[in-house]
Every structure is written in C-alpha cells, then in structure tokens.
Short mmCIF file of C-alpha atoms in Angstrom, two decimals:
data_model
loop_
_atom_site.label_atom_id
_atom_site.label_comp_id
_atom_site.label_asym_id
_atom_site.label_seq_id
_atom_site.Cartn_x
_atom_site.Cartn_y
_atom_site.Cartn_z
CA GLY A 2 0.00 0.00 0.00
CA ASN A 3 0.89 3.66 -0.21
CA SER A 4 2.63 5.44 2.62
CA VAL A 5 4.29 8.76 3.36
CA THR A 6 7.01 9.31 5.94
CA GLN A 7 8.00 12.78 6.98
CA MET A 8 10.38 14.01 9.60
CA GLU A 9 9.04 14.16 13.11
CA GLY A 10 8.61 17.54 14.64
CA PRO A 11 8.42 19.88 16.21
CA VAL A 12 10.88 22.02 14.31
CA THR A 13 11.80 25.36 15.85
CA LEU A 14 13.73 27.95 13.85
CA SER A 15 14.66 31.58 14.10
CA GLU A 16 13.36 34.02 11.53
CA GLU A 17 15.38 33.99 8.27
CA ALA A 18 16.74 30.49 8.92
CA PHE A 19 16.79 27.82 6.21
CA LEU A 20 14.07 25.19 6.39
CA THR A 21 14.09 21.58 5.24
CA ILE A 22 11.31 19.12 6.04
CA ASN A 23 12.09 15.66 4.71
CA CYS A 24 9.44 13.53 3.04
CA THR A 25 9.76 10.08 1.47
CA TYR A 26 7.05 7.94 0.01
CA THR A 27 6.13 4.41 -1.00
CA ALA A 28 3.61 4.00 -3.78
CA THR A 29 2.54 1.72 -6.58
CA GLY A 30 2.55 3.44 -9.93
CA TYR A 31 3.41 7.09 -10.42
CA PRO A 32 1.81 9.27 -7.76
CA SER A 33 1.30 13.00 -7.65
CA LEU A 34 2.94 14.60 -4.63
CA PHE A 35 1.75 17.48 -2.50
CA TRP A 36 2.62 19.65 0.43
CA TYR A 37 -0.30 20.97 2.43
CA VAL A 38 -0.08 23.55 5.21
CA GLN A 39 -2.40 23.94 8.19
CA TYR A 40 -2.21 27.26 10.02
CA PRO A 41 -3.42 27.31 13.64
CA GLY A 42 -7.17 26.82 13.88
CA GLU A 43 -7.64 26.49 10.12
CA GLY A 44 -8.17 23.80 7.50
CA LEU A 45 -5.56 22.47 5.12
CA GLN A 46 -4.36 24.55 2.20
CA LEU A 47 -2.46 23.24 -0.77
CA LEU A 48 1.04 24.74 -0.67
CA LEU A 49 2.60 23.16 -3.75
CA LYS A 50 2.45 20.10 -5.94
CA ALA A 51 4.36 18.02 -8.50
CA THR A 52 2.94 15.42 -10.84
CA LYS A 53 5.97 13.67 -12.36
CA ALA A 54 9.63 12.93 -11.76
CA ASP A 55 11.95 15.96 -11.63
CA ASP A 56 9.03 18.41 -11.44
CA LYS A 57 9.64 21.24 -8.99
CA GLY A 58 6.67 22.67 -7.16
CA SER A 59 7.01 26.15 -5.71
CA ASN A 60 4.85 28.68 -3.90
CA LYS A 61 5.38 31.50 -1.37
CA GLY A 62 9.14 30.87 -1.35
CA PHE A 63 8.73 27.15 -0.63
CA GLU A 64 10.06 24.54 -3.06
CA ALA A 65 10.02 20.77 -3.40
CA THR A 66 11.38 18.56 -6.17
CA TYR A 67 9.86 15.18 -7.10
CA ARG A 68 12.79 12.73 -6.90
CA LYS A 69 11.76 9.34 -8.22
CA GLU A 70 15.18 7.76 -7.69
CA THR A 71 15.10 8.51 -3.97
CA THR A 72 11.27 8.52 -3.67
CA SER A 73 11.48 11.87 -1.94
CA PHE A 74 9.74 15.25 -1.99
CA HIS A 75 11.57 17.38 0.57
CA LEU A 76 10.19 20.82 1.38
CA GLU A 77 12.63 23.75 1.52
CA LYS A 78 12.54 27.46 2.11
CA GLY A 79 15.54 29.71 2.13
CA SER A 80 14.39 32.21 4.75
CA VAL A 81 11.44 31.44 7.01
CA GLN A 82 9.18 34.03 8.58
CA VAL A 83 7.15 34.00 11.77
CA SER A 84 4.03 33.75 9.60
CA ASP A 85 5.24 30.36 8.29
CA SER A 86 4.56 28.78 11.69
CA ALA A 87 2.12 25.97 10.93
CA VAL A 88 1.82 22.21 10.51
CA TYR A 89 3.10 20.92 7.17
CA PHE A 90 1.81 17.70 5.61
CA CYS A 91 3.38 15.75 2.78
CA ALA A 92 0.88 13.70 0.78
CA LEU A 93 0.55 11.57 -2.32
CA SER A 94 -2.26 10.60 -4.65
CA ASP A 95 -2.23 7.77 -7.13
CA HIS A 96 -3.07 8.43 -10.75
CA GLY A 97 -5.92 6.70 -12.47
CA GLY A 98 -8.85 4.62 -11.37
CA SER A 99 -11.58 5.91 -9.12
CA ASN A 100 -9.58 5.83 -5.92
CA TYR A 101 -8.44 9.40 -5.45
CA LYS A 102 -7.64 9.34 -1.80
CA LEU A 103 -4.71 11.30 -0.44
CA THR A 104 -2.29 9.48 1.80
CA PHE A 105 -0.79 11.89 4.30
CA GLY A 106 2.35 11.90 6.38
CA LYS A 107 1.94 12.55 10.09
CA GLY A 108 2.62 16.26 9.80
CA THR A 109 5.52 18.41 11.00
CA LEU A 110 4.90 21.32 13.33
CA LEU A 111 7.07 24.31 12.47
CA THR A 112 7.50 27.18 14.88
CA VAL A 113 9.42 30.25 13.75
CA ASN A 114 10.58 32.65 16.45
CA PRO A 115 11.32 36.35 15.84
CA ASP B 20 -16.83 32.85 -2.00
CA THR B 21 -16.15 29.82 0.16
CA ALA B 22 -15.14 26.85 -1.96
CA VAL B 23 -15.71 24.08 0.59
CA SER B 24 -17.85 24.90 3.61
CA GLN B 25 -18.75 22.86 6.66
CA THR B 26 -21.30 23.34 9.41
CA PRO B 27 -21.07 23.51 12.30
CA LYS B 28 -17.53 24.67 13.04
CA TYR B 29 -17.74 23.45 16.63
CA LEU B 30 -19.91 20.67 18.01
CA VAL B 31 -20.00 19.69 21.67
CA THR B 32 -22.26 16.81 22.63
CA GLN B 33 -22.65 13.98 25.09
CA MET B 34 -21.88 10.32 24.67
CA GLY B 35 -24.67 8.34 23.09
CA ASN B 36 -26.11 11.24 21.09
CA ASP B 37 -26.54 11.31 17.32
CA LYS B 38 -25.15 14.25 15.35
CA SER B 39 -24.61 15.36 11.77
CA ILE B 40 -21.99 17.48 10.04
CA LYS B 41 -22.77 19.08 6.70
CA CYS B 42 -20.44 19.83 3.82
CA GLU B 43 -20.99 21.73 0.59
CA GLN B 44 -18.64 22.57 -2.27
CA ASN B 45 -19.21 25.08 -5.05
CA LEU B 46 -16.22 24.08 -7.19
CA GLY B 47 -18.11 21.78 -9.54
CA HIS B 48 -16.06 18.81 -8.34
CA ASP B 49 -17.25 15.24 -8.71
CA THR B 50 -15.52 13.71 -5.73
CA MET B 51 -15.88 14.54 -2.05
CA TYR B 52 -14.21 13.15 1.05
CA TRP B 53 -14.34 13.02 4.81
CA TYR B 54 -11.14 12.96 6.84
CA LYS B 55 -10.60 12.61 10.57
CA GLN B 56 -7.75 14.45 12.28
CA ASP B 57 -6.87 13.16 15.72
CA SER B 58 -5.34 15.02 18.63
CA LYS B 59 -1.84 14.36 17.25
CA LYS B 60 -2.81 16.00 13.96
CA PHE B 61 -2.75 12.71 12.07
CA LEU B 62 -5.10 12.83 9.07
CA LYS B 63 -6.87 9.72 7.88
CA ILE B 64 -9.46 9.34 5.17
CA MET B 65 -12.83 7.96 6.21
CA PHE B 66 -15.01 8.07 3.10
CA SER B 67 -15.04 9.21 -0.49
CA TYR B 68 -17.96 9.73 -2.85
CA ASN B 69 -17.75 10.15 -6.60
CA ASN B 70 -20.91 11.47 -8.26
CA LYS B 71 -22.96 10.45 -5.21
CA GLU B 72 -21.52 6.92 -5.24
CA LEU B 73 -19.46 5.62 -2.32
CA ILE B 74 -16.00 4.65 -3.57
CA ILE B 75 -13.88 4.58 -0.41
CA ASN B 76 -14.85 3.30 3.02
CA GLU B 77 -11.79 2.98 5.19
CA THR B 78 -12.83 0.56 7.90
CA VAL B 79 -14.89 3.15 9.71
CA PRO B 80 -17.38 1.96 12.36
CA ASN B 81 -20.87 1.66 10.95
CA ARG B 82 -22.00 4.29 13.45
CA PHE B 83 -20.65 6.70 10.83
CA SER B 84 -22.87 7.04 7.80
CA PRO B 85 -22.09 9.44 4.97
CA LYS B 86 -24.89 10.70 2.76
CA SER B 87 -24.54 12.48 -0.55
CA PRO B 88 -27.85 13.97 -1.75
CA ASP B 89 -26.09 15.46 -4.79
CA LYS B 90 -22.52 15.81 -5.94
CA ALA B 91 -22.12 19.20 -4.25
CA HIS B 92 -23.00 17.90 -0.78
CA LEU B 93 -21.59 15.20 1.45
CA ASN B 94 -22.95 14.97 4.97
CA LEU B 95 -21.67 12.85 7.82
CA HIS B 96 -24.04 11.38 10.37
CA ILE B 97 -22.71 9.80 13.53
CA ASN B 98 -24.84 7.59 15.78
CA SER B 99 -24.22 6.74 19.41
CA LEU B 100 -21.26 9.08 19.81
CA GLU B 101 -18.29 7.85 21.83
CA LEU B 102 -15.46 9.69 23.56
CA GLY B 103 -13.03 8.43 20.92
CA ASP B 104 -14.99 10.22 18.22
CA SER B 105 -13.66 13.54 19.50
CA ALA B 106 -11.56 14.95 16.68
CA VAL B 107 -11.56 17.50 13.90
CA TYR B 108 -13.43 16.31 10.82
CA PHE B 109 -12.50 17.75 7.46
CA CYS B 110 -14.49 17.65 4.27
CA ALA B 111 -12.66 17.93 0.94
CA SER B 112 -13.38 17.80 -2.77
CA SER B 113 -11.29 17.16 -5.85
CA ALA B 114 -11.24 17.85 -9.56
CA PRO B 115 -13.53 16.03 -11.99
CA SER B 116 -12.88 12.34 -12.49
CA GLY B 117 -9.73 11.47 -14.37
CA ARG B 118 -8.18 14.90 -14.20
CA ALA B 119 -4.72 14.98 -12.64
CA PRO B 120 -3.18 15.91 -10.33
CA TYR B 121 -6.04 15.06 -7.99
CA GLU B 122 -5.33 17.83 -5.56
CA GLN B 123 -7.98 18.23 -2.93
CA TYR B 124 -9.57 21.35 -1.50
CA PHE B 125 -10.39 21.26 2.17
CA GLY B 126 -13.09 22.80 4.28
CA PRO B 127 -12.30 24.64 7.53
CA GLY B 128 -13.04 21.62 9.70
CA THR B 129 -15.55 20.75 12.39
CA ARG B 130 -14.20 20.25 15.88
CA LEU B 131 -16.28 17.57 17.56
CA THR B 132 -16.00 17.17 21.32
CA VAL B 133 -17.81 14.30 22.98
CA THR B 134 -18.20 14.57 26.75
#
C-alpha cells in the first residue's frame, strides 16, 4: 500500500533560517505529490504540488522537487518568517482509477521565532 | 466565495447522542471526502464519494454514515457518539474524475467534542 514518511517535529527555527522538512514515500505506480499547510485553527491549504519525476513545485518561497530515484519530496525554504509557523503535511495521490484518496504523512509542526 | 464549507464549526455533545456534520462545495467537483484528524494532527481518510456513489470506506465503524444527496453535498451522520470520536473532521473535494493531479480542496473543519 501507499505510505508517506515525513520528519518528526516539532521544528523550531529563528526568523530567516533555512528550512528543510524531509518527506519520502512508497507507492505503486506514479503518484502526484503534495505539500499541504495547516495554520493554527484552520483547514488544510495546498502549498505546492508536482505530478511527475523531476518536477519542482514552488509557492510562497517554498520549493520541493519530485525525486523518483530517492522517492522523496523534501520541502525547503531559504528564509522562514514568523508567519510560516504551521503544521506541514506531505501527501501523495495515485493516478488513475476511481480511488483518489490522499495518503498523508503525520505532519511536522514548524515554529518560527522572531 | 467559500469553496468548501462545513457546518457547524464546533460541536460539543454527550456520549450516546446522534449528530450530523454538513459539507458543501461550489467548485463543480465530482468527488468529495471526509477525513478525521486526531489530537496528534494525524489525518486519515474515512469516506469518499464520486458522483454520489461511495468509492472509499476505510474501515470506519458503521455508526458513521455518509450521505450524498447530490454531488455538491456530502454529509456525515454519527450515531451513538463515543469519547473516541472527539476529533476535527475535514471535508474535501477534488477535480472532476480522471483529471490529474487530484489535488484536494479542504473545508475549515468541524471540531467535535464528545463529553
């Protein structure tokens, strides 16, 4: 079955620090990969996505590259801000068929201090 | 305009009661989902409907019964509530069938507390 493993949190950084949140996956076929973000008290928002190998998703200064050879989709940001404090979820979705469910990692809590 | 909406946002009830959570999407999507997020923030899918047809049922107790009156609505009814049902429940929807990359759009969540 499909699974997503992401680094355990919490992660605490100072403003302007570099961020990496590791994510690896196991899937049959060729999944699409996603990062979702959940700000305190809110629902999940799609942060970025990639649909095939070597695709780079990017949004709001965050980036992640779909690495098929290492089955990874690590999230990076060069300079974090206090407003980036949230829970980040890596997820995958299989292509095709009628089963569109997302498989999520366990989430990584990021706290950015001023 | 809210894309995926849920009501209520908060729900506090006693053990043994029956309650419903409603979800509506105005994105024209064919597929809708219910997820449960536990106290450790772990998200797990419960159900998925495609064009009003149940396509995913992830070993959820039969006290939980989803109902889809049309493809824009997916409601969740829970009978005989238990303490372990306390969680945040998220509704989501995704693009029309067969259209990659199957990203999902989430509602704001309903925090259910069973006392």
